[in-house]
PDB file of C-alpha atoms in Angstrom:
ATOM      1  CA  MET A1334     -51.780  -0.128  16.494  1.00 44.00           C
ATOM      2  CA  GLY A1335     -49.169   0.481  13.784  1.00 48.00           C
ATOM      3  CA  GLU A1336     -46.081  -1.657  13.386  1.00 54.00           C
ATOM      4  CA  ARG A1337     -43.197  -0.620  15.639  1.00 64.00           C
ATOM      5  CA  GLN A1338     -40.507   1.285  13.757  1.00 68.00           C
ATOM      6  CA  THR A1339     -37.111  -0.440  13.737  1.00 77.00           C
ATOM      7  CA  TYR A1340     -33.742   1.118  13.001  1.00 78.00           C
ATOM      8  CA  VAL A1341     -30.296   0.260  11.654  1.00 82.00           C
ATOM      9  CA  LYS A1342     -27.172   1.716  13.292  1.00 79.00           C
ATOM     10  CA  LEU A1343     -24.923   4.033  11.314  1.00 79.00           C
ATOM     11  CA  SER A1344     -22.925   4.712  14.481  1.00 78.00           C
ATOM     12  CA  GLU A1345     -23.485   4.482  18.209  1.00 75.00           C
ATOM     13  CA  GLU A1346     -25.254   7.852  18.099  1.00 78.00           C
ATOM     14  CA  LYS A1347     -27.029   7.735  14.723  1.00 83.00           C
ATOM     15  CA  LEU A1348     -29.896   5.461  13.739  1.00 85.00           C
ATOM     16  CA  ILE A1349     -31.553   5.066  10.336  1.00 87.00           C
ATOM     17  CA  PRO A1350     -35.104   3.755   9.853  1.00 88.00           C
ATOM     18  CA  LYS A1351     -35.208   0.199   8.555  1.00 87.00           C
ATOM     19  CA  SER A1352     -37.579   1.257   5.748  1.00 89.00           C
ATOM     20  CA  ALA A1353     -35.064   3.851   4.518  1.00 91.00           C
ATOM     21  CA  ILE A1354     -32.221   1.303   4.498  1.00 91.00           C
ATOM     22  CA  LEU A1355     -34.316  -1.247   2.591  1.00 92.00           C
ATOM     23  CA  SER A1356     -35.166   1.379  -0.024  1.00 93.00           C
ATOM     24  CA  LEU A1357     -31.482   2.271  -0.446  1.00 94.00           C
ATOM     25  CA  LEU A1358     -30.599  -1.424  -0.507  1.00 94.00           C
ATOM     26  CA  ARG A1359     -32.943  -2.054  -3.439  1.00 95.00           C
ATOM     27  CA  THR A1360     -31.175   0.685  -5.394  1.00 95.00           C
ATOM     28  CA  TYR A1361     -27.777  -0.689  -4.352  1.00 95.00           C
ATOM     29  CA  ASN A1362     -28.562  -4.241  -5.452  1.00 95.00           C
ATOM     30  CA  CYS A1363     -30.180  -3.055  -8.679  1.00 95.00           C
ATOM     31  CA  TYR A1364     -26.924  -1.249  -9.535  1.00 95.00           C
ATOM     32  CA  HIS A1365     -24.954  -4.472  -8.910  1.00 94.00           C
ATOM     33  CA  GLU A1366     -27.455  -6.751 -10.613  1.00 93.00           C
ATOM     34  CA  GLY A1367     -25.743  -9.825 -12.011  1.00 91.00           C
ATOM     35  CA  LYS A1368     -22.585  -9.131  -9.984  1.00 90.00           C
ATOM     36  CA  ASN A1369     -21.307 -10.544  -6.735  1.00 91.00           C
ATOM     37  CA  PHE A1370     -21.559  -7.249  -4.825  1.00 92.00           C
ATOM     38  CA  GLN A1371     -25.255  -7.527  -4.120  1.00 94.00           C
ATOM     39  CA  LEU A1372     -25.985  -7.529  -0.396  1.00 95.00           C
ATOM     40  CA  ARG A1373     -28.117 -10.038   1.462  1.00 94.00           C
ATOM     41  CA  THR A1374     -30.264  -9.362   4.515  1.00 92.00           C
ATOM     42  CA  ARG A1375     -31.178 -11.383   7.550  1.00 90.00           C
ATOM     43  CA  GLU A1376     -33.068 -10.558  10.719  1.00 87.00           C
ATOM     44  CA  GLU A1377     -31.855 -11.394  14.213  1.00 84.00           C
ATOM     45  CA  GLU A1378     -34.122 -12.796  16.910  1.00 81.00           C
ATOM     46  CA  ASP A1379     -34.401  -9.348  18.469  1.00 80.00           C
ATOM     47  CA  GLY A1380     -35.585  -7.928  15.137  1.00 79.00           C
ATOM     48  CA  GLU A1381     -32.261  -6.268  14.194  1.00 84.00           C
ATOM     49  CA  LEU A1382     -31.727  -6.098  10.427  1.00 89.00           C
ATOM     50  CA  ILE A1383     -28.280  -7.304   9.303  1.00 92.00           C
ATOM     51  CA  LEU A1384     -26.768  -6.637   5.858  1.00 93.00           C
ATOM     52  CA  GLU A1385     -24.060  -8.981   4.552  1.00 95.00           C
ATOM     53  CA  GLY A1386     -21.801  -8.921   1.516  1.00 95.00           C
ATOM     54  CA  LEU A1387     -18.559  -7.742  -0.077  1.00 95.00           C
ATOM     55  CA  LEU A1388     -17.130  -4.314   0.683  1.00 96.00           C
ATOM     56  CA  ASN A1389     -14.593  -2.757  -1.683  1.00 96.00           C
ATOM     57  CA  ILE A1390     -11.701  -0.923  -0.009  1.00 96.00           C
ATOM     58  CA  TYR A1391      -9.078   1.065  -1.943  1.00 96.00           C
ATOM     59  CA  TRP A1392      -5.435   1.169  -0.864  1.00 93.00           C
ATOM     60  CA  GLY A1393      -4.194   4.679  -0.099  1.00 92.00           C
ATOM     61  CA  LEU A1394      -1.045   3.920   1.880  1.00 91.00           C
ATOM     62  CA  ARG A1395       2.098   6.029   1.525  1.00 90.00           C
ATOM     63  CA  ARG A1396       4.383   3.880   3.679  1.00 89.00           C
ATOM     64  CA  PRO A1397       5.329   0.175   3.441  1.00 88.00           C
ATOM     65  CA  ILE A1398       3.495  -2.533   5.364  1.00 88.00           C
ATOM     66  CA  ARG A1399       4.930  -5.758   6.780  1.00 86.00           C
ATOM     67  CA  LEU A1400       3.643  -9.261   6.087  1.00 80.00           C
ATOM     68  CA  GLN A1401       3.355 -11.828   8.863  1.00 74.00           C
ATOM     69  CA  MET A1402       5.484 -14.985   8.855  1.00 65.00           C
ATOM     70  CA  TYR A1403       3.063 -17.366  10.607  1.00 56.00           C
ATOM     71  CA  ASP A1404       0.128 -19.195   9.095  1.00 51.00           C
ATOM     72  CA  ASP A1405      -3.474 -19.866  10.119  1.00 50.00           C
ATOM     73  CA  ASN A1406      -2.483 -22.662  12.511  1.00 50.00           C
ATOM     74  CA  GLU A1407      -1.064 -20.071  14.875  1.00 47.00           C
ATOM     75  CA  ARG A1408      -3.421 -18.179  17.089  1.00 46.00           C
ATOM     76  CA  PHE A1409      -4.871 -14.982  15.656  1.00 46.00           C
ATOM     77  CA  ARG A1410      -5.457 -12.691  18.644  1.00 51.00           C
ATOM     78  CA  LEU A1411      -8.382 -10.297  18.704  1.00 48.00           C
ATOM     79  CA  ASN A1412      -9.928  -8.126  21.343  1.00 52.00           C
ATOM     80  CA  ARG A1413     -12.649  -9.906  23.272  1.00 51.00           C
ATOM     81  CA  ASN A1414     -15.322  -7.627  21.777  1.00 50.00           C
ATOM     82  CA  ASP A1415     -14.117  -8.384  18.244  1.00 49.00           C
ATOM     83  CA  ARG A1416     -14.080 -12.181  18.472  1.00 48.00           C
ATOM     84  CA  SER A1417     -17.784 -12.905  18.346  1.00 49.00           C
ATOM     85  CA  ALA A1418     -18.443 -10.388  15.570  1.00 49.00           C
ATOM     86  CA  LEU A1419     -15.563 -11.616  13.408  1.00 47.00           C
ATOM     87  CA  ALA A1420     -15.943 -15.368  13.903  1.00 47.00           C
ATOM     88  CA  LYS A1421     -18.416 -15.881  11.057  1.00 47.00           C
ATOM     89  CA  GLN A1422     -16.531 -13.547   8.726  1.00 49.00           C
ATOM     90  CA  LEU A1423     -13.194 -15.242   9.317  1.00 45.00           C
ATOM     91  CA  SER A1424     -14.677 -18.649   8.564  1.00 47.00           C
ATOM     92  CA  ALA A1425     -16.144 -17.282   5.328  1.00 48.00           C
ATOM     93  CA  GLU A1426     -12.761 -15.789   4.444  1.00 46.00           C
ATOM     94  CA  SER A1427     -10.756 -18.941   5.207  1.00 44.00           C
ATOM     95  CA  ASN A1428     -10.703 -19.954   1.537  1.00 44.00           C
ATOM     96  CA  ASN A1429      -9.892 -16.460   0.333  1.00 47.00           C
ATOM     97  CA  ASN A1430      -6.844 -15.563   2.386  1.00 43.00           C
ATOM     98  CA  SER A1431      -4.102 -16.858   0.062  1.00 40.00           C
ATOM     99  CA  LEU A1432      -2.019 -13.919  -1.103  1.00 40.00           C
ATOM    100  CA  GLY A1433      -1.770 -13.784  -4.888  1.00 40.00           C
ATOM    101  CA  THR A1434      -4.310 -16.580  -5.591  1.00 40.00           C
ATOM    102  CA  GLU A1435      -7.834 -16.537  -6.980  1.00 39.00           C
ATOM    103  CA  SER A1436     -10.730 -16.519  -4.508  1.00 38.00           C
ATOM    104  CA  GLY A1437     -12.853 -19.588  -4.032  1.00 38.00           C
ATOM    105  CA  PRO A1438     -16.634 -19.525  -4.332  1.00 36.00           C
ATOM    106  CA  ALA A1439     -18.474 -17.624  -1.632  1.00 36.00           C
ATOM    107  CA  SER A1440     -22.074 -17.599  -0.515  1.00 37.00           C
ATOM    108  CA  GLY A1441     -24.826 -16.620  -2.917  1.00 37.00           C
ATOM    109  CA  ASP A1442     -26.538 -13.314  -3.560  1.00 40.00           C
ATOM    110  CA  MET A1443     -30.107 -12.434  -2.633  1.00 36.00           C
ATOM    111  CA  CYS A1444     -31.477 -14.887  -5.198  1.00 39.00           C
ATOM    112  CA  GLY A1445     -29.339 -17.763  -3.837  1.00 38.00           C
ATOM    113  CA  GLN A1446     -27.036 -17.858  -6.849  1.00 39.00           C
ATOM    114  CA  GLU A1447     -23.386 -18.817  -6.379  1.00 38.00           C
ATOM    115  CA  GLU A1448     -20.883 -16.007  -6.628  1.00 41.00           C
ATOM    116  CA  GLU A1449     -17.156 -15.443  -6.633  1.00 44.00           C
ATOM    117  CA  GLU A1450     -15.200 -12.463  -5.450  1.00 48.00           C
ATOM    118  CA  GLU A1451     -14.333 -10.439  -8.519  1.00 45.00           C
ATOM    119  CA  ASP A1452     -11.181  -9.137  -6.898  1.00 46.00           C
ATOM    120  CA  SER A1453      -8.622 -11.811  -6.121  1.00 46.00           C
ATOM    121  CA  PRO A1454      -7.018 -11.264  -2.706  1.00 51.00           C
ATOM    122  CA  GLN A1455      -3.657 -10.021  -3.844  1.00 59.00           C
ATOM    123  CA  LEU A1456      -1.706  -6.926  -2.910  1.00 62.00           C
ATOM    124  CA  LEU A1457      -0.410  -5.058  -5.935  1.00 61.00           C
ATOM    125  CA  ARG A1458       2.977  -3.537  -5.197  1.00 56.00           C
ATOM    126  CA  THR A1459       3.695   0.052  -6.030  1.00 54.00           C
ATOM    127  CA  ARG A1460       6.364   0.400  -8.713  1.00 49.00           C
ATOM    128  CA  SER A1461       8.334   2.749  -6.452  1.00 45.00           C
ATOM    129  CA  ASP A1462       9.346  -0.211  -4.261  1.00 48.00           C
ATOM    130  CA  ALA A1463      12.971  -0.998  -4.908  1.00 44.00           C
ATOM    131  CA  SER A1464      12.460  -4.660  -4.094  1.00 46.00           C
ATOM    132  CA  PHE A1465       9.669  -4.916  -6.619  1.00 45.00           C
ATOM    133  CA  MET A1466      11.783  -3.287  -9.325  1.00 42.00           C
ATOM    134  CA  ARG A1467      14.550  -5.790  -8.682  1.00 47.00           C
ATOM    135  CA  VAL A1468      12.118  -8.673  -8.970  1.00 45.00           C
ATOM    136  CA  GLN A1469      10.736  -7.230 -12.221  1.00 46.00           C
ATOM    137  CA  ARG A1470      14.158  -6.874 -13.810  1.00 47.00           C
ATOM    138  CA  ARG A1471      15.221 -10.396 -12.876  1.00 47.00           C
ATOM    139  CA  SER A1472      11.943 -12.174 -13.547  1.00 49.00           C
ATOM    140  CA  LYS A1473      12.840 -13.084 -17.114  1.00 53.00           C
ATOM    141  CA  THR A1474      16.417 -14.133 -16.402  1.00 61.00           C
ATOM    142  CA  HIS A1475      16.045 -16.734 -13.622  1.00 62.00           C
ATOM    143  CA  THR A1476      18.577 -19.553 -13.918  1.00 71.00           C
ATOM    144  CA  ALA A1477      18.377 -22.840 -12.029  1.00 70.00           C
ATOM    145  CA  ARG A1478      20.784 -21.432  -9.447  1.00 68.00           C
ATOM    146  CA  ASP A1479      18.669 -18.270  -9.095  1.00 65.00           C
ATOM    147  CA  LEU A1480      15.521 -20.328  -8.525  1.00 61.00           C
ATOM    148  CA  GLN A1481      17.267 -22.452  -5.903  1.00 60.00           C
ATOM    149  CA  ARG A1482      18.470 -19.311  -4.113  1.00 58.00           C
ATOM    150  CA  LEU A1483      14.962 -17.851  -4.256  1.00 53.00           C
ATOM    151  CA  ARG A1484      13.481 -20.961  -2.659  1.00 54.00           C
ATOM    152  CA  THR A1485      15.787 -20.552   0.326  1.00 51.00           C
ATOM    153  CA  HIS A1486      14.334 -17.098   0.997  1.00 49.00           C
ATOM    154  CA  ARG A1487      10.648 -17.955   0.961  1.00 48.00           C
ATOM    155  CA  PHE A1488       8.176 -20.540   2.167  1.00 45.00           C
ATOM    156  CA  SER A1489       4.486 -21.177   1.618  1.00 43.00           C
ATOM    157  CA  ILE A1490       1.777 -19.823   3.927  1.00 41.00           C
ATOM    158  CA  ASN A1491      -1.612 -21.291   2.982  1.00 41.00           C
ATOM    159  CA  GLY A1492      -0.741 -21.196  -0.692  1.00 43.00           C
ATOM    160  CA  HIS A1493       1.099 -17.884  -0.887  1.00 44.00           C
ATOM    161  CA  PHE A1494       4.845 -17.457  -0.582  1.00 48.00           C
ATOM    162  CA  TYR A1495       6.474 -15.408   2.137  1.00 49.00           C
ATOM    163  CA  ASN A1496       9.622 -13.831   0.760  1.00 58.00           C
ATOM    164  CA  HIS A1497      12.047 -12.236   3.234  1.00 60.00           C
ATOM    165  CA  LYS A1498      13.248  -9.803   0.575  1.00 60.00           C
ATOM    166  CA  THR A1499       9.800  -8.596  -0.456  1.00 61.00           C
ATOM    167  CA  SER A1500       7.896  -8.937   2.838  1.00 73.00           C
ATOM    168  CA  VAL A1501       7.944  -5.148   3.377  1.00 80.00           C
ATOM    169  CA  PHE A1502       6.324  -3.155   0.591  1.00 76.00           C
ATOM    170  CA  THR A1503       3.701  -0.543  -0.247  1.00 82.00           C
ATOM    171  CA  PRO A1504       0.441  -1.669  -1.928  1.00 85.00           C
ATOM    172  CA  ALA A1505      -0.140   0.116  -5.239  1.00 87.00           C
ATOM    173  CA  TYR A1506      -1.975   3.358  -4.517  1.00 90.00           C
ATOM    174  CA  GLY A1507      -5.585   3.239  -5.720  1.00 91.00           C
ATOM    175  CA  SER A1508      -5.665  -0.537  -6.182  1.00 91.00           C
ATOM    176  CA  VAL A1509      -8.797  -2.172  -4.805  1.00 92.00           C
ATOM    177  CA  THR A1510      -9.503  -5.225  -2.674  1.00 92.00           C
ATOM    178  CA  ASN A1511     -12.604  -6.451  -0.858  1.00 93.00           C
ATOM    179  CA  VAL A1512     -13.628  -8.203   2.335  1.00 94.00           C
ATOM    180  CA  ARG A1513     -16.822  -9.971   3.298  1.00 95.00           C
ATOM    181  CA  VAL A1514     -18.440  -8.053   6.157  1.00 95.00           C
ATOM    182  CA  ASN A1515     -21.806  -7.365   7.726  1.00 94.00           C
ATOM    183  CA  SER A1516     -23.539  -4.231   8.953  1.00 93.00           C
ATOM    184  CA  SER A1517     -22.821  -4.967  12.628  1.00 92.00           C
ATOM    185  CA  MET A1518     -19.050  -4.741  12.115  1.00 94.00           C
ATOM    186  CA  THR A1519     -17.426  -1.488  13.191  1.00 95.00           C
ATOM    187  CA  THR A1520     -14.601   0.319  11.413  1.00 95.00           C
ATOM    188  CA  GLY A1521     -11.993  -1.258  13.691  1.00 94.00           C
ATOM    189  CA  GLN A1522     -13.335  -4.748  13.073  1.00 95.00           C
ATOM    190  CA  VAL A1523     -13.334  -4.245   9.300  1.00 96.00           C
ATOM    191  CA  LEU A1524      -9.720  -3.042   9.460  1.00 95.00           C
ATOM    192  CA  ASN A1525      -8.747  -6.116  11.526  1.00 94.00           C
ATOM    193  CA  LEU A1526     -10.419  -8.381   8.993  1.00 94.00           C
ATOM    194  CA  LEU A1527      -8.692  -6.713   6.029  1.00 94.00           C
ATOM    195  CA  LEU A1528      -5.247  -6.903   7.631  1.00 92.00           C
ATOM    196  CA  HIS A1529      -5.754 -10.526   8.653  1.00 90.00           C
ATOM    197  CA  LYS A1530      -6.856 -11.450   5.123  1.00 89.00           C
ATOM    198  CA  PHE A1531      -3.474 -10.397   3.727  1.00 85.00           C
ATOM    199  CA  ARG A1532      -1.405 -11.419   6.770  1.00 85.00           C
ATOM    200  CA  VAL A1533      -0.383  -7.814   7.463  1.00 88.00           C
ATOM    201  CA  GLU A1534       1.690  -7.550  10.628  1.00 88.00           C
ATOM    202  CA  ASN A1535       0.927  -3.870  11.308  1.00 91.00           C
ATOM    203  CA  LYS A1536      -1.692  -3.131  13.958  1.00 91.00           C
ATOM    204  CA  SER A1537      -5.109  -1.877  12.901  1.00 91.00           C
ATOM    205  CA  GLU A1538      -4.629   1.233  15.066  1.00 93.00           C
ATOM    206  CA  GLU A1539      -2.073   2.435  12.508  1.00 94.00           C
ATOM    207  CA  PHE A1540      -4.778   2.810   9.834  1.00 95.00           C
ATOM    208  CA  VAL A1541      -8.084   4.581   9.294  1.00 95.00           C
ATOM    209  CA  LEU A1542     -10.864   4.438   6.709  1.00 96.00           C
ATOM    210  CA  TYR A1543     -12.101   7.454   4.775  1.00 95.00           C
ATOM    211  CA  VAL A1544     -15.044   7.956   2.464  1.00 95.00           C
ATOM    212  CA  VAL A1545     -13.536   9.870  -0.476  1.00 93.00           C
ATOM    213  CA  HIS A1546     -15.958  11.728  -2.728  1.00 92.00           C
ATOM    214  CA  GLU A1547     -15.556  12.669  -6.378  1.00 89.00           C
ATOM    215  CA  SER A1548     -15.499  16.341  -5.343  1.00 86.00           C
ATOM    216  CA  GLY A1549     -12.393  15.737  -3.202  1.00 86.00           C
ATOM    217  CA  GLU A1550     -14.272  15.754   0.091  1.00 90.00           C
ATOM    218  CA  ARG A1551     -12.899  13.227   2.605  1.00 91.00           C
ATOM    219  CA  THR A1552     -14.891  12.023   5.604  1.00 92.00           C
ATOM    220  CA  ARG A1553     -13.307   9.748   8.191  1.00 94.00           C
ATOM    221  CA  LEU A1554     -15.244   6.698   9.330  1.00 94.00           C
ATOM    222  CA  LYS A1555     -15.041   6.847  13.117  1.00 92.00           C
ATOM    223  CA  ASP A1556     -14.277   3.768  15.211  1.00 90.00           C
ATOM    224  CA  GLY A1557     -17.909   3.379  16.234  1.00 88.00           C
ATOM    225  CA  GLU A1558     -19.317   3.617  12.708  1.00 93.00           C
ATOM    226  CA  TYR A1559     -20.365   0.741  10.456  1.00 95.00           C
ATOM    227  CA  PRO A1560     -18.646   0.882   7.031  1.00 95.00           C
ATOM    228  CA  LEU A1561     -21.109  -1.361   5.171  1.00 95.00           C
ATOM    229  CA  VAL A1562     -24.049   0.799   6.263  1.00 94.00           C
ATOM    230  CA  ALA A1563     -22.113   3.906   5.211  1.00 94.00           C
ATOM    231  CA  ARG A1564     -21.434   2.305   1.806  1.00 95.00           C
ATOM    232  CA  VAL A1565     -25.165   1.769   1.263  1.00 95.00           C
ATOM    233  CA  LEU A1566     -25.966   5.334   2.358  1.00 94.00           C
ATOM    234  CA  TYR A1567     -23.424   6.894   0.005  1.00 94.00           C
ATOM    235  CA  GLY A1568     -24.684   4.781  -2.893  1.00 93.00           C
ATOM    236  CA  PRO A1569     -23.184   1.970  -4.971  1.00 94.00           C
ATOM    237  CA  CYS A1570     -21.204   4.013  -7.530  1.00 94.00           C
ATOM    238  CA  GLU A1571     -17.545   4.102  -6.524  1.00 94.00           C
ATOM    239  CA  LYS A1572     -16.753   6.832  -9.049  1.00 93.00           C
ATOM    240  CA  ILE A1573     -18.826   9.148  -6.861  1.00 93.00           C
ATOM    241  CA  SER A1574     -17.602   7.885  -3.489  1.00 94.00           C
ATOM    242  CA  LYS A1575     -15.284   5.111  -2.346  1.00 96.00           C
ATOM    243  CA  ILE A1576     -13.770   3.804   0.882  1.00 96.00           C
ATOM    244  CA  LEU A1577     -10.020   4.340   1.235  1.00 95.00           C
ATOM    245  CA  ILE A1578      -7.574   2.927   3.790  1.00 95.00           C
ATOM    246  CA  THR A1579      -4.699   5.206   4.765  1.00 94.00           C
ATOM    247  CA  GLU A1580      -2.264   5.785   7.623  1.00 94.00           C
ATOM    248  CA  ALA A1581      -3.825   7.258  10.757  1.00 93.00           C
ATOM    249  CA  ASP A1582      -1.187   9.999  11.047  1.00 90.00           C
ATOM    250  CA  LEU A1583      -1.204  10.985   7.365  1.00 85.00           C
ATOM    251  CA  GLY A1584      -4.899  11.185   6.537  1.00 77.00           C
ATOM    252  CA  GLU A1585      -7.039  14.224   7.229  1.00 82.00           C
ATOM    253  CA  GLU A1586     -10.639  15.174   6.630  1.00 82.00           C
ATOM    254  CA  VAL A1587     -11.450  17.623   3.838  1.00 84.00           C
ATOM    255  CA  THR A1588     -14.720  19.531   4.068  1.00 82.00           C
ATOM    256  CA  TYR A1589     -16.914  20.195   1.067  1.00 75.00           C
ATOM    257  CA  ASP A1590     -16.054  23.918   1.101  1.00 76.00           C
ATOM    258  CA  VAL A1591     -12.319  23.196   0.986  1.00 76.00           C
ATOM    259  CA  ALA A1592     -12.741  20.405  -1.581  1.00 74.00           C
ATOM    260  CA  GLN A1593     -14.126  22.899  -4.122  1.00 75.00           C
ATOM    261  CA  TYR A1594     -10.693  24.515  -4.392  1.00 75.00           C
ATOM    262  CA  ILE A1595      -8.470  21.417  -4.341  1.00 73.00           C
ATOM    263  CA  LYS A1596      -8.654  20.705  -8.082  1.00 75.00           C
ATOM    264  CA  PHE A1597      -7.629  24.221  -9.128  1.00 76.00           C
ATOM    265  CA  GLU A1598      -4.101  24.895 -10.376  1.00 83.00           C
ATOM    266  CA  ILE A1599      -1.693  26.812  -8.110  1.00 85.00           C
ATOM    267  CA  PRO A1600      -1.795  30.045 -10.226  1.00 87.00           C
ATOM    268  CA  VAL A1601      -5.597  30.047  -9.984  1.00 85.00           C
ATOM    269  CA  LEU A1602      -5.450  29.553  -6.219  1.00 83.00           C
ATOM    270  CA  ASP A1603      -2.876  32.358  -5.962  1.00 87.00           C
ATOM    271  CA  SER A1604      -5.276  34.686  -7.776  1.00 89.00           C
ATOM    272  CA  PHE A1605      -8.038  33.713  -5.318  1.00 84.00           C
ATOM    273  CA  VAL A1606      -5.727  34.576  -2.426  1.00 88.00           C
ATOM    274  CA  GLU A1607      -4.908  37.962  -3.958  1.00 91.00           C
ATOM    275  CA  LYS A1608      -8.595  38.740  -4.416  1.00 91.00           C
ATOM    276  CA  LEU A1609      -9.296  37.784  -0.805  1.00 90.00           C
ATOM    277  CA  LYS A1610      -6.437  40.005   0.402  1.00 93.00           C
ATOM    278  CA  GLU A1611      -7.790  42.944  -1.591  1.00 93.00           C
ATOM    279  CA  GLU A1612     -11.264  42.382  -0.181  1.00 94.00           C
ATOM    280  CA  GLU A1613      -9.817  42.134   3.320  1.00 94.00           C
ATOM    281  CA  GLU A1614      -7.979  45.443   2.910  1.00 93.00           C
ATOM    282  CA  ARG A1615     -11.163  47.161   1.678  1.00 94.00           C
ATOM    283  CA  GLU A1616     -13.081  45.888   4.701  1.00 94.00           C
ATOM    284  CA  ILE A1617     -10.300  47.046   7.038  1.00 95.00           C
ATOM    285  CA  ASN A1618     -10.367  50.529   5.482  1.00 94.00           C
ATOM    286  CA  LYS A1619     -14.157  50.729   5.802  1.00 93.00           C
ATOM    287  CA  LEU A1620     -14.016  49.742   9.471  1.00 94.00           C
ATOM    288  CA  THR A1621     -11.129  52.146  10.151  1.00 94.00           C
ATOM    289  CA  ILE A1622     -13.077  55.077   8.635  1.00 93.00           C
ATOM    290  CA  LYS A1623     -16.321  54.090  10.407  1.00 92.00           C
ATOM    291  CA  TYR A1624     -14.833  53.757  13.865  1.00 93.00           C
ATOM    292  CA  GLY A1625     -12.600  56.785  13.321  1.00 91.00           C
ATOM    293  CA  ALA A1626     -15.733  58.883  12.724  1.00 91.00           C
ATOM    294  CA  LEU A1627     -17.408  57.401  15.815  1.00 91.00           C
ATOM    295  CA  LYS A1628     -14.332  58.166  17.890  1.00 90.00           C
ATOM    296  CA  SER A1629     -14.376  61.805  16.730  1.00 90.00           C
ATOM    297  CA  ARG A1630     -18.077  62.193  17.622  1.00 89.00           C
ATOM    298  CA  ILE A1631     -17.545  60.695  21.089  1.00 91.00           C
ATOM    299  CA  GLN A1632     -14.577  62.962  21.739  1.00 88.00           C
ATOM    300  CA  HIS A1633     -16.601  65.984  20.541  1.00 85.00           C
ATOM    301  CA  GLN A1634     -19.443  65.061  22.900  1.00 86.00           C
ATOM    302  CA  LEU A1635     -17.028  64.642  25.796  1.00 86.00           C
ATOM    303  CA  GLU A1636     -15.402  67.998  25.093  1.00 81.00           C
ATOM    304  CA  GLY A1637     -18.817  69.679  24.844  1.00 75.00           C
ATOM    305  CA  GLY A1638     -19.885  68.200  28.195  1.00 68.00           C
ATOM    306  CA  ALA A1639     -16.654  69.413  29.830  1.00 66.00           C
ATOM    307  CA  HIS A1640     -17.215  73.029  28.656  1.00 64.00           C
ATOM    308  CA  THR A1641     -20.786  72.992  29.979  1.00 65.00           C
ATOM    309  CA  SER A1642     -19.703  71.812  33.434  1.00 63.00           C
ATOM    310  CA  ASP A1643     -17.024  74.547  33.578  1.00 61.00           C
ATOM    311  CA  ARG A1644     -19.598  77.290  32.953  1.00 62.00           C
ATOM    312  CA  ILE A1645     -21.862  75.899  35.666  1.00 59.00           C
TER     313      ILE A1645
END
């Protein structure tokens, strides 16, 4: 008898053959050869294949987020279903959660080599933030009194400083960060992990993840989907497709058909609309003439039948 086929979950409804995932994984790791984004595999006792590694996520927020004031010693509350899946990831992230500091060494790649996260866990502020602009202007002119005043407004949380004046801000649009995840973590769990890494106070329900393609197509990762598996399926090149976090009420999916027109200038799109209107009018005229002729024939037949019955 042949070997039983095993599958990897893309979502609760979709399964992918293990052989197909391993083939894609070889391509993925070949692309990242010599880098720390290669993925490792392990097999559970029940035969389930698990992928593990770093997942890049791009910031696409339009509104400010809030940073938490408490540190790791306070209880981090998760849903019961999330706790077991996130326990290993949170322990791996414990050395990488300092805002604005370099990441410590993480576990090795498939060959057992040591690796470091390329992206330090820091949130780049958008230059539109007024608080950030004030900090930039004053950064070169701090006096002893200014520094003393600044110390009274901030305190250290695991190596990063919480500043009351700059605790609400918008991450720079398009900047990238990463989190260490595995293929059994759902979209909601990945969002929880990302927000906890940077001590973001906002709830994960306020955000969603999208796969954004080079063409402009945007596909939302549903709550029951597994982002790391989706990353492998879409390929390793982030110029072609990348994962973006955005507000749940601001993001929307863009189909491939619509995406083809997004990059055109407004005058070009206006000309398309005019052409479509002209075509619509031609079709309306054709249908009007066609059904007008049919109406005349039916009326003629009815009139002819009425004259025949009168003679009888």
